[in-house]
């Protein structure tokens, strides 16, 4: 396990322990928030399973084929657009019905398995219950729709936690996020890998500006001009900023801010509602939330 992601280590240990005790199932869910390295953990497990010595030695043929990105006994499935399609699942199942190329285990990794739809999940059930000999299935599950209980009940589960603030800062290095100033960035954007991506893309700077704009808007009771330029695509993230800013105000002032919670609830509801709409006048929606905040604030004081 790579040393730069120490929070994966206990989860990897848990898997090794299960293997040592002969309790390793053939269907595994790797679950956790976005940007915490779930894919990296899955890759590491694949290495353990396909390495000839079972340790991910890096030297054997299995390890070398994996490193080169074309081990014939590793299968990957990912969503096309918003969903993992039933046809892709059927193709995978028919591939898994064959035999091992290298004479060892075969491993299928289903990325973003939360995007299995009803039909593709159902198509997968039988294989999860009785996989062909030597086949392992790893379902990498991020935030979103929960998996069907019928899927979950057929799998073992490893949960990758959100790293601590110190681990995040350490991972990001010198140009990391100032979590001390506003600790909610991981809740808005995801774990260290998602944060790094946001920093590299200059997104964090833009969002910091929008957070400031929310603060000004809440104080003045009027929507800041910066917020009226937000497009539909970033609306969900921008509403998360507002949600966690309200939470941070609540937490700072404890029970004196209890009136704040109904406003937060409304922000969360608005976010879910916007998710299903298009062509909405965001300026009006944002302004309404600010009005709601002011109304509760006046009543609360
Ligand atoms: Zn090896």
Coordinates of C-alpha atoms and ligand atoms in Angstrom, one line a residue:
X1 CA 0.0 0.0 0.0
X2 CA 1.3 3.4 -1.0
X3 CA 2.7 5.4 1.9
X4 CA 1.2 8.7 0.8
X5 CA -2.3 7.4 1.7
X6 CA -1.9 6.1 5.3
X7 CA -5.7 6.0 5.9
X8 CA -5.9 3.1 3.4
X9 CA -3.6 1.0 5.5
X10 CA -6.0 -0.3 8.2
X11 CA -8.5 -1.2 5.5
X12 CA -5.9 -3.1 3.5
X13 CA -4.9 -4.9 6.8
X14 CA -8.5 -5.9 7.3
X15 CA -8.5 -7.5 3.8
X16 CA -5.2 -9.3 4.5
X17 CA -6.6 -10.6 7.8
X18 CA -9.7 -12.0 6.1
X19 CA -7.6 -13.7 3.5
X20 CA -5.3 -15.1 6.2
X21 CA -8.3 -16.5 8.1
X22 CA -9.7 -18.0 4.9
X23 CA -12.7 -15.8 5.1
X24 CA -12.3 -14.0 1.8
X25 CA -15.5 -13.8 -0.2
X26 CA -15.7 -13.7 -3.9
X27 CA -17.8 -10.5 -4.0
X28 CA -16.5 -7.4 -2.3
X29 CA -17.8 -3.8 -1.9
X30 CA -15.2 -1.1 -1.5
X31 CA -17.1 1.9 -0.2
X32 CA -16.4 5.5 0.9
X33 CA -16.6 9.2 0.1
X34 CA -15.3 10.5 -3.2
X35 CA -11.6 11.3 -3.6
X36 CA -10.3 9.1 -0.8
X37 CA -8.6 6.4 -2.9
X38 CA -11.1 3.7 -3.2
X39 CA -9.8 2.9 -6.7
X40 CA -6.3 2.7 -5.4
X41 CA -7.4 0.2 -2.7
X42 CA -9.2 -1.8 -5.4
X43 CA -6.0 -1.8 -7.5
X44 CA -4.0 -3.0 -4.6
X45 CA -6.4 -5.9 -3.9
X46 CA -6.3 -6.9 -7.6
X47 CA -2.5 -7.0 -7.3
X48 CA -2.7 -9.3 -4.3
X49 CA -5.1 -11.6 -6.2
X50 CA -3.2 -11.7 -9.5
X51 CA 0.4 -11.8 -8.2
X52 CA 1.9 -15.2 -8.4
X53 CA 3.2 -14.9 -4.9
X54 CA 0.0 -13.3 -3.6
X55 CA 1.9 -10.3 -2.3
X56 CA 2.0 -7.9 -5.2
X57 CA 5.7 -8.6 -5.7
X58 CA 6.0 -6.3 -8.7
X59 CA 8.3 -8.8 -10.4
X60 CA 6.3 -11.8 -11.5
X61 CA 4.5 -12.0 -14.8
X62 CA 1.1 -11.2 -13.2
X63 CA 2.4 -8.1 -11.6
X64 CA 4.2 -6.9 -14.8
X65 CA 1.1 -7.5 -16.9
X66 CA -1.0 -5.5 -14.4
X67 CA 1.6 -2.7 -14.3
X68 CA 1.5 -2.5 -18.1
X69 CA -2.3 -2.2 -17.9
X70 CA -3.2 -5.3 -19.9
X71 CA -3.5 -8.3 -17.6
X72 CA -5.9 -10.5 -19.5
X73 CA -7.5 -11.7 -16.2
X74 CA -8.4 -8.3 -15.0
X75 CA -11.8 -6.9 -16.2
X76 CA -13.0 -3.3 -15.7
X77 CA -16.5 -2.0 -16.0
X78 CA -17.5 1.6 -15.7
X79 CA -20.6 3.7 -16.3
X80 CA -21.4 5.0 -19.7
X81 CA -22.9 8.4 -19.0
X82 CA -24.9 8.2 -15.8
X83 CA -25.4 4.4 -15.7
X84 CA -23.7 1.0 -15.9
X85 CA -25.8 -0.5 -18.7
X86 CA -27.2 -4.0 -18.5
X87 CA -25.5 -4.9 -21.8
X88 CA -22.1 -4.1 -20.3
X89 CA -22.9 -6.4 -17.3
X90 CA -24.0 -9.2 -19.6
X91 CA -20.8 -8.9 -21.7
X92 CA -18.8 -9.1 -18.5
X93 CA -20.7 -12.1 -17.3
X94 CA -20.1 -14.0 -20.5
X95 CA -16.4 -13.1 -20.4
X96 CA -16.2 -14.4 -16.8
X97 CA -17.7 -17.7 -18.0
X98 CA -14.5 -18.5 -19.8
X99 CA -11.3 -19.7 -18.2
X100 CA -8.2 -17.9 -16.8
X101 CA -5.6 -16.8 -19.2
X102 CA -2.7 -16.9 -16.8
X103 CA -3.9 -20.0 -14.9
X104 CA -4.7 -18.0 -11.7
X105 CA -7.5 -15.9 -10.3
X106 CA -9.6 -13.6 -12.4
X107 CA -10.8 -10.2 -11.0
X108 CA -13.5 -7.9 -12.3
X109 CA -13.6 -4.3 -11.0
X110 CA -16.9 -2.5 -11.3
X111 CA -16.2 1.2 -10.9
X112 CA -18.9 3.6 -9.6
X113 CA -21.1 0.6 -8.9
X114 CA -23.6 3.0 -7.4
X115 CA -24.6 3.6 -11.0
X116 CA -25.8 0.1 -11.6
X117 CA -29.5 0.5 -12.5
X118 CA -32.2 -1.9 -11.6
X119 CA -31.8 -4.1 -14.7
X120 CA -28.0 -4.2 -14.6
X121 CA -28.0 -4.9 -10.8
X122 CA -30.5 -7.8 -11.3
X123 CA -28.3 -9.2 -14.2
X124 CA -25.4 -9.3 -11.8
X125 CA -27.1 -11.0 -8.8
X126 CA -26.5 -14.6 -9.9
X127 CA -22.8 -14.0 -10.6
X128 CA -22.4 -12.3 -7.2
X129 CA -24.0 -15.3 -5.5
X130 CA -22.2 -18.0 -7.4
X131 CA -19.2 -16.6 -9.3
X132 CA -17.3 -19.0 -11.6
X133 CA -14.4 -20.7 -10.0
X134 CA -11.5 -18.4 -9.2
X135 CA -13.5 -15.2 -10.0
X136 CA -13.5 -12.2 -7.7
X137 CA -15.8 -9.2 -8.2
X138 CA -14.9 -5.8 -6.6
X139 CA -17.7 -3.2 -6.6
X140 CA -16.2 0.2 -6.0
X141 CA -19.1 2.3 -4.6
X142 CA -19.0 6.1 -4.2
X143 CA -21.6 8.5 -2.9
X144 CA -25.0 8.6 -4.6
X145 CA -27.9 6.1 -4.8
X146 CA -27.4 3.3 -2.3
X147 CA -26.9 -0.2 -3.8
X148 CA -29.9 -2.6 -3.8
X149 CA -30.0 -4.6 -0.6
X150 CA -30.0 -7.8 -2.7
X151 CA -26.5 -6.8 -4.0
X152 CA -25.2 -5.7 -0.6
X153 CA -26.3 -8.9 1.1
X154 CA -24.2 -11.0 -1.3
X155 CA -21.0 -9.0 -0.8
X156 CA -18.3 -8.5 1.9
X157 CA -17.6 -4.9 2.6
X158 CA -14.6 -2.7 3.1
X159 CA -15.2 1.0 4.1
X160 CA -12.6 3.6 3.3
X161 CA -12.9 6.5 5.8
X162 CA -12.5 10.2 5.2
X163 CA -8.9 10.9 6.3
X164 CA -8.3 13.2 9.2
X165 CA -7.7 16.9 8.6
X166 CA -4.0 16.3 9.4
X167 CA -3.8 13.5 6.9
X168 CA -5.5 15.6 4.3
X169 CA -3.1 18.5 4.9
X170 CA -0.2 16.2 4.8
X171 CA -1.3 14.7 1.5
X172 CA -1.8 18.1 -0.1
X173 CA 1.5 19.4 1.1
X174 CA 2.5 23.1 1.2
X175 CA -0.1 24.4 -1.2
X176 CA -2.9 22.5 0.6
X177 CA -6.3 23.9 1.6
X178 CA -6.5 26.0 4.6
X179 CA -8.7 23.6 6.5
X180 CA -8.1 25.5 9.7
X181 CA -9.9 28.5 8.3
X182 CA -12.9 26.5 7.0
X183 CA -12.9 22.8 7.8
X184 CA -15.8 21.9 5.5
X185 CA -13.9 21.6 2.2
X186 CA -13.8 17.8 2.3
X187 CA -17.5 17.8 2.9
X188 CA -18.1 20.0 -0.1
X189 CA -15.6 18.6 -2.6
X190 CA -14.5 15.2 -1.3
X191 CA -11.3 13.6 0.1
X192 CA -7.7 14.6 -0.6
X193 CA -7.6 13.4 -4.2
X194 CA -10.7 15.4 -5.1
X195 CA -9.3 18.4 -3.3
X196 CA -6.0 18.1 -5.1
X197 CA -7.9 18.0 -8.4
X198 CA -9.9 21.1 -7.4
X199 CA -6.8 23.0 -6.3
X200 CA -4.9 22.1 -9.6
X201 CA -7.9 23.2 -11.7
X202 CA -8.1 26.5 -9.8
X203 CA -11.6 25.6 -8.7
X204 CA -10.9 26.1 -5.0
X205 CA -10.0 29.7 -5.5
X206 CA -13.2 30.3 -7.4
X207 CA -15.3 28.5 -4.7
X208 CA -13.5 30.5 -1.9
X209 CA -14.7 33.6 -3.6
X210 CA -18.2 32.3 -3.8
X211 CA -18.1 31.4 -0.1
X212 CA -17.2 35.0 0.7
X213 CA -20.1 36.1 -1.5
X214 CA -22.5 33.9 0.5
X215 CA -21.2 35.5 3.7
X216 CA -21.7 39.0 2.3
X217 CA -25.2 38.0 1.0
X218 CA -26.3 36.6 4.4
X219 CA -25.1 39.7 6.2
X220 CA -26.7 42.1 3.8
X221 CA -29.9 40.2 3.0
X222 CA -29.2 40.7 -0.7
X223 CA -27.7 38.3 -3.2
X224 CA -24.1 39.2 -4.1
X225 CA -23.5 39.9 -7.8
X226 CA -20.9 37.1 -7.9
X227 CA -23.6 34.5 -7.0
X228 CA -26.0 35.6 -9.7
X229 CA -23.4 34.4 -12.3
X230 CA -23.4 30.8 -11.1
X231 CA -24.4 28.3 -13.8
X232 CA -26.6 25.3 -13.4
X233 CA -23.7 22.9 -13.4
X234 CA -22.1 24.3 -10.3
X235 CA -25.4 25.0 -8.5
X236 CA -25.2 21.9 -6.3
X237 CA -21.6 22.7 -5.2
X238 CA -22.5 26.3 -4.5
X239 CA -25.5 25.3 -2.4
X240 CA -23.3 23.0 -0.5
X241 CA -21.0 26.0 0.3
X242 CA -24.1 27.8 1.7
X243 CA -25.2 24.7 3.7
X244 CA -21.8 24.2 5.4
X245 CA -21.4 28.0 6.0
X246 CA -24.7 27.9 7.9
X247 CA -23.5 24.8 9.8
X248 CA -20.3 26.5 10.7
X249 CA -22.2 29.5 12.0
X250 CA -24.5 27.3 14.0
X251 CA -21.6 25.3 15.5
X252 CA -19.8 28.5 16.3
X253 CA -22.7 30.0 18.2
X254 CA -24.2 26.8 19.5
X255 CA -27.8 26.9 20.7
X256 CA -28.3 30.6 20.0
X257 CA -28.4 29.6 16.3
X258 CA -31.0 26.8 16.5
X259 CA -33.2 28.7 14.1
X260 CA -30.6 28.1 11.5
X261 CA -31.3 24.4 11.1
X262 CA -34.7 24.8 9.2
X263 CA -32.8 27.0 6.8
X264 CA -30.1 24.4 6.3
X265 CA -32.8 21.8 5.7
X266 CA -34.3 24.0 3.0
X267 CA -31.0 24.5 1.4
X268 CA -30.5 20.7 1.2
X269 CA -34.0 20.2 -0.2
X270 CA -33.4 22.9 -2.8
X271 CA -30.2 21.2 -3.8
X272 CA -32.0 17.8 -4.4
X273 CA -34.8 19.6 -6.2
X274 CA -32.4 21.5 -8.5
X275 CA -30.8 18.2 -9.3
X276 CA -33.9 17.1 -11.1
X277 CA -34.6 20.4 -12.9
X278 CA -33.1 22.3 -15.7
X279 CA -33.4 25.9 -16.9
X280 CA -34.2 27.3 -13.4
X281 CA -33.6 30.9 -12.6
X282 CA -30.9 30.4 -9.9
X283 CA -30.7 34.0 -8.9
X284 CA -34.3 33.9 -7.8
X285 CA -33.8 30.6 -5.9
X286 CA -30.7 31.9 -4.1
X287 CA -32.4 35.1 -3.2
X288 CA -35.3 33.2 -1.7
X289 CA -32.9 31.2 0.5
X290 CA -31.3 34.4 1.7
X291 CA -34.7 35.9 2.4
X292 CA -35.6 32.7 4.4
X293 CA -32.3 33.1 6.4
X294 CA -33.1 36.7 7.2
X295 CA -36.7 35.8 8.3
X296 CA -35.5 33.0 10.6
X297 CA -32.7 35.2 11.9
X298 CA -35.1 38.0 12.9
X299 CA -37.5 35.6 14.6
X300 CA -34.6 33.8 16.3
X301 CA -33.1 36.8 17.9
Ligands
LIG1 ZN1 3.9 -10.5 -8.4

